[in-house]
Tab-separated table of C-alpha atoms in Angstrom:
chain	number	residue	atom	x	y	z
Y	1	MET	CA	98.974	151.330	84.837
Y	2	ASP	CA	102.559	149.953	84.789
Y	3	ASP	CA	104.266	151.653	87.695
Y	4	THR	CA	107.642	150.193	86.819
Y	5	LEU	CA	107.743	151.834	83.426
Y	6	ASN	CA	105.316	154.642	84.370
Y	7	VAL	CA	103.169	153.793	81.368
Y	8	THR	CA	99.395	154.072	81.488
Y	9	TYR	CA	97.545	151.423	79.497
Y	10	LEU	CA	93.969	151.754	78.275
Y	11	THR	CA	91.625	148.924	77.392
Y	12	PHE	CA	89.334	148.951	74.360
Y	13	GLY	CA	85.802	148.056	75.670
Y	14	GLY	CA	83.982	148.257	72.383
Y	15	HIS	CA	84.674	144.788	71.071
Y	16	VAL	CA	81.816	142.292	70.849
Y	17	ASP	CA	82.601	138.605	71.514
Y	18	VAL	CA	86.128	138.997	70.350
Y	19	ASP	CA	87.238	135.913	72.232
Y	20	ARG	CA	84.689	133.821	70.354
Y	21	TYR	CA	85.015	135.296	66.887
Y	22	ARG	CA	88.567	136.665	66.866
Y	23	TYR	CA	89.665	134.725	63.769
Y	24	VAL	CA	86.452	135.595	61.870
Y	25	TYR	CA	86.963	139.283	62.704
Y	26	PHE	CA	90.666	139.065	61.712
Y	27	VAL	CA	90.053	137.458	58.317
Y	28	ILE	CA	87.218	139.794	57.399
Y	29	MET	CA	89.039	142.993	58.442
Y	30	PHE	CA	92.327	141.859	56.962
Y	31	THR	CA	90.609	141.147	53.627
Y	32	ILE	CA	88.911	144.558	53.727
Y	33	TYR	CA	92.236	146.315	54.554
Y	34	ILE	CA	93.921	144.672	51.521
Y	35	LEU	CA	90.965	145.661	49.328
Y	36	ILE	CA	91.215	149.199	50.539
Y	37	ILE	CA	94.893	149.437	49.777
Y	38	CYS	CA	94.528	147.739	46.372
Y	39	SER	CA	91.446	149.580	45.148
Y	40	ASN	CA	92.746	153.014	46.129
Y	41	SER	CA	96.300	152.344	44.880
Y	42	VAL	CA	95.108	151.148	41.502
Y	43	ILE	CA	93.340	154.484	40.798
Y	44	VAL	CA	96.231	156.494	42.111
Y	45	TYR	CA	98.575	154.387	39.838
Y	46	LEU	CA	96.327	155.142	36.777
Y	47	ILE	CA	96.342	158.845	37.563
Y	48	TRP	CA	100.132	158.741	37.913
Y	49	VAL	CA	100.957	156.866	34.674
Y	50	HIS	CA	98.405	158.493	32.277
Y	51	PRO	CA	99.268	162.017	31.129
Y	52	ASN	CA	95.683	162.879	30.299
Y	53	LEU	CA	94.831	162.509	33.995
Y	54	HIS	CA	97.496	164.932	35.102
Y	55	GLU	CA	94.914	167.669	35.748
Y	56	PRO	CA	94.046	169.315	39.103
Y	57	MET	CA	90.735	167.408	39.417
Y	58	TYR	CA	92.411	164.007	39.096
Y	59	ILE	CA	95.391	165.076	41.252
Y	60	PHE	CA	92.934	165.952	44.024
Y	61	ILE	CA	91.175	162.583	43.594
Y	62	ALA	CA	94.495	160.810	43.911
Y	63	ALA	CA	95.250	162.806	47.080
Y	64	LEU	CA	91.907	161.876	48.494
Y	65	LEU	CA	92.558	158.199	47.774
Y	66	ILE	CA	96.001	158.336	49.346
Y	67	ASN	CA	94.406	159.986	52.358
Y	68	SER	CA	91.976	157.040	52.576
Y	69	VAL	CA	94.892	154.610	52.676
Y	70	LEU	CA	96.621	156.635	55.410
Y	71	PHE	CA	93.393	156.854	57.328
Y	72	SER	CA	92.910	153.121	57.167
Y	73	THR	CA	96.548	152.420	58.116
Y	74	THR	CA	96.064	154.538	61.244
Y	75	ILE	CA	93.331	152.075	62.408
Y	76	TYR	CA	93.667	148.673	60.814
Y	77	PRO	CA	97.046	147.338	61.914
Y	78	LYS	CA	96.295	147.946	65.636
Y	79	LEU	CA	92.812	146.611	65.226
Y	80	LEU	CA	94.108	143.444	63.562
Y	81	ILE	CA	96.594	142.903	66.404
Y	82	ASP	CA	93.871	143.375	68.945
Y	83	PHE	CA	91.735	140.633	67.327
Y	84	LEU	CA	94.496	138.154	67.910
Y	85	SER	CA	95.463	139.379	71.372
Y	86	ASP	CA	94.220	138.164	74.727
Y	87	LYS	CA	93.834	141.765	75.901
Y	88	GLN	CA	92.849	144.698	73.729
Y	89	ILE	CA	95.053	147.366	75.229
Y	90	ILE	CA	97.066	150.402	74.123
Y	91	SER	CA	99.253	152.804	75.946
Y	92	HIS	CA	97.930	156.268	76.671
Y	93	GLN	CA	100.686	157.866	74.593
Y	94	ALA	CA	100.107	155.571	71.618
Y	95	CYS	CA	96.362	156.227	71.895
Y	96	LEU	CA	96.978	159.998	71.702
Y	97	VAL	CA	99.101	159.483	68.539
Y	98	GLN	CA	96.262	157.465	66.989
Y	99	PHE	CA	93.760	160.100	68.022
Y	100	HIS	CA	95.927	162.876	66.437
Y	101	MET	CA	96.405	161.013	63.164
Y	102	PHE	CA	92.790	159.979	62.921
Y	103	TYR	CA	91.341	163.475	63.174
Y	104	SER	CA	94.149	165.023	61.175
Y	105	LEU	CA	93.267	162.820	58.250
Y	106	VAL	CA	89.528	163.337	58.709
Y	107	GLY	CA	90.165	167.102	58.557
Y	108	ALA	CA	92.391	166.588	55.455
Y	109	GLU	CA	89.488	164.810	53.736
Y	110	PHE	CA	87.198	167.764	54.236
Y	111	LEU	CA	89.828	170.212	53.020
Y	112	LEU	CA	90.589	168.102	50.006
Y	113	LEU	CA	86.909	167.943	49.156
Y	114	ALA	CA	86.839	171.728	49.438
Y	115	ALA	CA	89.767	172.111	47.083
Y	116	MET	CA	87.968	169.788	44.650
Y	117	ALA	CA	84.834	171.934	44.846
Y	118	TYR	CA	86.815	175.088	44.173
Y	119	ASP	CA	88.541	173.380	41.189
Y	120	ARG	CA	85.113	172.379	39.694
Y	121	TYR	CA	83.801	175.935	40.304
Y	122	VAL	CA	86.710	177.501	38.346
Y	123	SER	CA	86.514	174.887	35.626
Y	124	ILE	CA	82.832	175.283	34.948
Y	125	CYS	CA	82.177	178.935	35.893
Y	126	LYS	CA	85.463	180.481	34.769
Y	127	PRO	CA	86.846	178.133	32.052
Y	128	LEU	CA	88.954	180.773	30.330
Y	129	GLN	CA	90.756	181.615	33.595
Y	130	TYR	CA	91.154	178.001	34.690
Y	131	PRO	CA	94.740	177.393	33.560
Y	132	THR	CA	95.915	180.537	35.299
Y	133	ILE	CA	94.056	180.105	38.556
Y	134	MET	CA	94.567	176.340	38.970
Y	135	SER	CA	98.326	176.380	38.386
Y	136	LYS	CA	100.728	173.818	39.694
Y	137	THR	CA	101.625	176.208	42.532
Y	138	THR	CA	97.952	176.628	43.524
Y	139	VAL	CA	97.365	172.839	43.503
Y	140	SER	CA	100.520	172.350	45.561
Y	141	ILE	CA	99.498	174.878	48.103
Y	142	PHE	CA	96.015	173.278	48.430
Y	143	LEU	CA	97.533	169.807	48.890
Y	144	VAL	CA	100.086	170.831	51.523
Y	145	SER	CA	97.531	172.934	53.394
Y	146	ALA	CA	94.950	170.131	53.393
Y	147	TRP	CA	97.397	167.848	55.290
Y	148	LEU	CA	99.240	170.378	57.387
Y	149	LEU	CA	96.442	172.613	58.764
Y	150	PRO	CA	94.436	169.959	60.579
Y	151	ALA	CA	97.591	168.292	61.896
Y	152	CYS	CA	98.973	171.572	63.256
Y	153	GLN	CA	95.666	172.556	64.865
Y	154	LEU	CA	95.415	169.206	66.651
Y	155	VAL	CA	98.932	169.392	68.153
Y	156	LEU	CA	97.790	171.601	71.074
Y	157	PRO	CA	94.713	169.577	72.141
Y	158	THR	CA	96.619	166.302	71.837
Y	159	ALA	CA	99.588	167.607	73.870
Y	160	MET	CA	97.242	168.974	76.573
Y	161	SER	CA	95.337	165.730	76.726
Y	162	ALA	CA	98.610	163.976	77.511
Y	163	LYS	CA	98.915	166.030	80.661
Y	164	GLU	CA	95.334	165.415	81.871
Y	165	LYS	CA	94.633	163.109	84.837
Y	166	LEU	CA	92.669	159.987	83.980
Y	167	CYS	CA	89.878	158.621	86.169
Y	168	ARG	CA	88.856	155.869	83.789
Y	169	PHE	CA	90.883	153.416	81.743
Y	170	ILE	CA	88.338	151.712	79.537
Y	171	LEU	CA	87.614	153.254	76.103
Y	172	ASN	CA	84.164	152.793	74.841
Y	173	GLY	CA	85.311	151.859	71.351
Y	174	VAL	CA	87.770	149.832	69.287
Y	175	PHE	CA	90.200	152.656	68.480
Y	176	CYS	CA	91.120	156.065	69.899
Y	177	ASN	CA	88.686	158.723	68.866
Y	178	ASN	CA	87.026	161.463	70.899
Y	179	THR	CA	85.973	158.880	73.504
Y	180	ILE	CA	89.433	159.464	74.995
Y	181	TYR	CA	88.074	162.673	76.549
Y	182	LYS	CA	85.577	160.584	78.576
Y	183	LEU	CA	88.520	159.103	80.462
Y	184	GLN	CA	89.618	162.424	81.857
Y	185	CYS	CA	88.644	163.395	85.380
Y	186	VAL	CA	87.733	166.877	84.411
Y	187	ILE	CA	86.539	168.135	80.987
Y	188	SER	CA	87.183	171.937	81.013
Y	189	GLN	CA	85.106	174.492	79.301
Y	190	ALA	CA	88.218	175.804	77.618
Y	191	ARG	CA	88.863	172.407	76.012
Y	192	PHE	CA	85.327	172.241	74.704
Y	193	VAL	CA	85.583	175.722	73.105
Y	194	ARG	CA	88.980	174.879	71.633
Y	195	ASP	CA	87.657	171.730	70.058
Y	196	MET	CA	84.648	173.559	68.668
Y	197	VAL	CA	86.951	176.113	66.957
Y	198	ILE	CA	89.007	173.297	65.455
Y	199	LEU	CA	85.830	171.488	64.262
Y	200	LEU	CA	84.649	174.770	62.734
Y	201	ASN	CA	87.929	175.294	60.881
Y	202	VAL	CA	88.547	171.814	59.469
Y	203	ALA	CA	84.951	170.518	59.021
Y	204	LEU	CA	82.087	172.950	59.207
Y	205	VAL	CA	83.711	175.874	57.198
Y	206	PRO	CA	84.836	173.468	54.393
Y	207	VAL	CA	81.422	171.777	54.251
Y	208	LEU	CA	79.652	175.211	54.016
Y	209	PHE	CA	82.160	176.331	51.353
Y	210	ILE	CA	81.553	173.129	49.341
Y	211	LEU	CA	77.735	173.467	49.489
Y	212	PHE	CA	77.928	177.153	48.500
Y	213	THR	CA	80.334	176.349	45.671
Y	214	TYR	CA	78.227	173.529	44.225
Y	215	THR	CA	75.040	175.660	44.588
Y	216	ARG	CA	76.723	178.336	42.461
Y	217	ILE	CA	77.862	175.715	39.946
Y	218	PHE	CA	74.378	174.236	39.548
Y	219	VAL	CA	72.755	177.665	39.314
Y	220	ILE	CA	75.150	178.766	36.584
Y	221	SER	CA	74.944	175.362	34.830
Y	222	TYR	CA	71.161	175.582	34.805
Y	223	ARG	CA	71.368	178.874	32.908
Y	224	SER	CA	73.915	177.523	30.454
Y	225	SER	CA	73.998	175.031	27.656
Y	226	LYS	CA	73.180	171.338	27.828
Y	227	GLU	CA	76.880	170.606	27.480
Y	228	VAL	CA	77.739	172.634	30.586
Y	229	ARG	CA	74.961	170.996	32.587
Y	230	LYS	CA	76.250	167.513	31.624
Y	231	LYS	CA	79.834	168.353	32.562
Y	232	ALA	CA	78.654	169.713	35.915
Y	233	ALA	CA	76.612	166.583	36.645
Y	234	GLN	CA	79.400	164.215	35.610
Y	235	THR	CA	82.194	165.794	37.675
Y	236	CYS	CA	80.325	167.322	40.653
Y	237	LEU	CA	77.820	164.631	41.689
Y	238	PRO	CA	80.490	162.063	42.675
Y	239	HIS	CA	82.223	164.650	44.900
Y	240	LEU	CA	78.840	165.567	46.523
Y	241	ILE	CA	77.961	161.970	47.149
Y	242	VAL	CA	81.353	161.361	48.837
Y	243	LEU	CA	80.835	164.576	50.849
Y	244	ILE	CA	77.427	163.495	52.102
Y	245	ASN	CA	78.521	159.995	52.898
Y	246	PHE	CA	81.640	161.168	54.832
Y	247	SER	CA	79.785	163.965	56.615
Y	248	CYS	CA	77.077	161.600	57.957
Y	249	LEU	CA	79.731	159.245	59.351
Y	250	CYS	CA	81.620	162.125	60.955
Y	251	ALA	CA	78.419	163.482	62.444
Y	252	TYR	CA	77.918	160.110	64.201
Y	253	ASP	CA	81.443	160.276	65.547
Y	254	VAL	CA	81.207	163.854	66.864
Y	255	ILE	CA	77.593	163.911	68.107
Y	256	VAL	CA	76.706	160.366	69.194
Y	257	VAL	CA	80.066	159.324	70.429
Y	258	GLY	CA	80.746	162.619	71.979
Y	259	LEU	CA	77.399	162.656	73.893
Y	260	GLU	CA	78.031	158.984	74.837
Y	261	ALA	CA	74.399	158.034	74.070
Y	262	ASP	CA	73.263	154.802	75.576
Y	263	PHE	CA	73.272	152.622	72.494
Y	264	PRO	CA	73.912	148.813	72.529
Y	265	LYS	CA	77.569	147.846	72.174
Y	266	THR	CA	76.786	145.917	68.908
Y	267	PHE	CA	75.201	149.009	67.347
Y	268	ARG	CA	78.193	151.147	68.391
Y	269	LEU	CA	80.672	148.635	66.858
Y	270	ILE	CA	78.708	148.489	63.565
Y	271	MET	CA	78.436	152.295	63.295
Y	272	THR	CA	82.183	152.716	64.166
Y	273	LEU	CA	83.194	150.121	61.591
Y	274	GLN	CA	81.155	151.990	58.927
Y	275	MET	CA	83.642	154.857	59.068
Y	276	ILE	CA	86.769	152.782	58.839
Y	277	LEU	CA	85.381	150.031	56.583
Y	278	TYR	CA	82.707	151.512	54.265
Y	279	HIS	CA	84.088	154.924	53.435
Y	280	PRO	CA	87.655	153.993	52.336
Y	281	LEU	CA	86.110	151.468	49.917
Y	282	PHE	CA	83.353	153.831	48.824
Y	283	ASN	CA	85.778	156.480	47.405
Y	284	PRO	CA	87.600	154.323	44.772
Y	285	ILE	CA	84.241	152.687	43.752
Y	286	MET	CA	82.561	156.086	43.308
Y	287	TYR	CA	85.425	157.676	41.416
Y	288	GLY	CA	86.227	154.537	39.435
Y	289	LEU	CA	82.658	154.096	38.196
Y	290	LYS	CA	81.442	157.680	37.903
Y	291	MET	CA	84.517	159.508	36.603
Y	292	ARG	CA	84.474	158.697	32.871
Y	293	GLU	CA	88.280	158.992	32.153
Y	294	ILE	CA	89.238	156.910	35.190
Y	295	HIS	CA	86.599	154.331	34.365
Y	296	LYS	CA	87.909	154.106	30.787
Y	297	HIS	CA	91.481	153.430	31.987
Y	298	LEU	CA	90.247	150.865	34.517
Y	299	LYS	CA	88.545	148.941	31.723
Y	300	ARG	CA	91.692	149.013	29.669
Y	301	LEU	CA	93.715	147.757	32.606
Y	302	PHE	CA	91.437	144.840	33.612
Y	303	PHE	CA	89.845	143.979	30.273
Y	304	PRO	CA	92.461	144.751	27.605
Y	305	ALA	CA	91.129	142.147	25.234
Y	306	LYS	CA	87.692	143.828	25.088
Y	307	ILE	CA	89.114	147.314	24.297
Y	308	LYS	CA	89.959	147.873	20.702
């Protein structure tokens, strides 16, 4: 703690042999960060410039990919600086900002996936009403709500954490997630209940809604024509795979990190990096390969000579 400036500094204790491999870590993570920005931005660009992709489904995909870039930007710049620094430290205030942005964007991802599930449900199960229900106003409300609701709900716990007395100053991780609670001298029951309500609102309820929606879609599709079943499989499976992948990574963050299970530091680092490394790259690969219209435009962009 800096008494002169009255600033509390925290140390990231989750790094493994950073002094020995700092440049290796930096080059690898910097390369991945650039890949994340480029791969997500290319698909967003294609959706932006091609009128046939100006549909709610593709707009939600673009929002999801933008969210991935914001999510990565919350973590990577500070992580890259830490690799090249003698001390991996962060002020308590900056840590709380990173904590707030991290979980706000995680919540936004779940809500965007829920909006995509609803869009697919209306498209497949109520095709005649689709233009009316999924209007520009509806899409705009879904997008704004997806980013604002988690951010607003996390303001209170973040502000209250800023006032809590700290008894520890070493974070068991490489960025500020829920391990920040482990630094507090007292973890109140009220704080636990409040966090569970937020988790219910921004993660569990959207996941249950998504599973219910896709169950309804597959039941109705099974009873319908082969064309409807094919459409359901092509447009819904990529969303489901992304949801399962992201939910598993979030489950690790909430359960394992929250319980502070006694895992080796290397294992913790690998699992933590999965969320900030694997998932932001997984989204553009999944949607770029599995969504037929996006895949077609990608081929035209990168292999114009082969497309007649």
